[in-house]
PDB file of C-alpha atoms in Angstrom:
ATOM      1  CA  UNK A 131      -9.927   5.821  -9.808  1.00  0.00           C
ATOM      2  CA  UNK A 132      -6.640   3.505  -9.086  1.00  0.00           C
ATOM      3  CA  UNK A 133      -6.896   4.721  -5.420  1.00  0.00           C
ATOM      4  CA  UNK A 134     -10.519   3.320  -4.920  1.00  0.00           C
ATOM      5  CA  UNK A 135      -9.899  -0.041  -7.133  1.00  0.00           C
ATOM      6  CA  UNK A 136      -6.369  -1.093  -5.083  1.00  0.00           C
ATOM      7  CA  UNK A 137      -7.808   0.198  -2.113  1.00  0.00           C
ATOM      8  CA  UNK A 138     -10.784  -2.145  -2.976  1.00  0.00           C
ATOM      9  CA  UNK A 139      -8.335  -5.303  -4.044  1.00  0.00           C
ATOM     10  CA  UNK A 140      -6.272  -4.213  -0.586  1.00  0.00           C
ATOM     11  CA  UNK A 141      -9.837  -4.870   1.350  1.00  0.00           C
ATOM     12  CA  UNK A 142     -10.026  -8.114  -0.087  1.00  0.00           C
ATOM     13  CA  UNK A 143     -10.833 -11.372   2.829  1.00  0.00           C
ATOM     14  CA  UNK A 144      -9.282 -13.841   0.540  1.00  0.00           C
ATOM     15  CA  UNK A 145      -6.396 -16.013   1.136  1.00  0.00           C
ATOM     16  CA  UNK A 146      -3.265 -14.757  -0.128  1.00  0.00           C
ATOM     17  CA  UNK A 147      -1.814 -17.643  -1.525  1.00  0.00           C
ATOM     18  CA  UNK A 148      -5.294 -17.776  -3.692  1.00  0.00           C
ATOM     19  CA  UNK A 149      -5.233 -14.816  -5.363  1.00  0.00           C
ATOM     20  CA  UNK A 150      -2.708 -12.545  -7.752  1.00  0.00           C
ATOM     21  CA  UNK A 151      -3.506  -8.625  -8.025  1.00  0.00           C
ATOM     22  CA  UNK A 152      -2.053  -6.821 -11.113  1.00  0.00           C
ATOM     23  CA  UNK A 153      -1.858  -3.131 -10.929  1.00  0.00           C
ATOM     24  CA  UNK A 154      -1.513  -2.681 -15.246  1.00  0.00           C
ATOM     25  CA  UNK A 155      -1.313   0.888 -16.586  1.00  0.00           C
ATOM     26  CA  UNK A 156      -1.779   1.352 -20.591  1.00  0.00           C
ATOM     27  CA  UNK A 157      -1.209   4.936 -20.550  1.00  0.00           C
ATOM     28  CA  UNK A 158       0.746   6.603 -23.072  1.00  0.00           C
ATOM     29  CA  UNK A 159       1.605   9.373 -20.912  1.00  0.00           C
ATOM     30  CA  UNK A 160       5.636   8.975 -19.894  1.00  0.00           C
ATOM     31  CA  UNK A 161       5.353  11.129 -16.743  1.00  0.00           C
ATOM     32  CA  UNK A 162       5.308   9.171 -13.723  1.00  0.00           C
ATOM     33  CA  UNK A 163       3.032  10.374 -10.828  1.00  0.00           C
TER      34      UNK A 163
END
């Protein structure tokens, strides 16, 4: 699922001085990937 939503944020045509992306993860899981 996070592949397909930053991919999708990635794709975005808006200027890049408009906009902030936040990757967030809330997982309790300690392993990284």
């Amino acid at each position: 699922v996070y592949r397909l939503s930053i991919g999708a944020a990635c794709g975005l045509s808006w200027p890049s001085d408009k906009i902030i992306i936040q990757v967030l993860d809330d997982s309790t899981d300690r392993i990284t990937r």
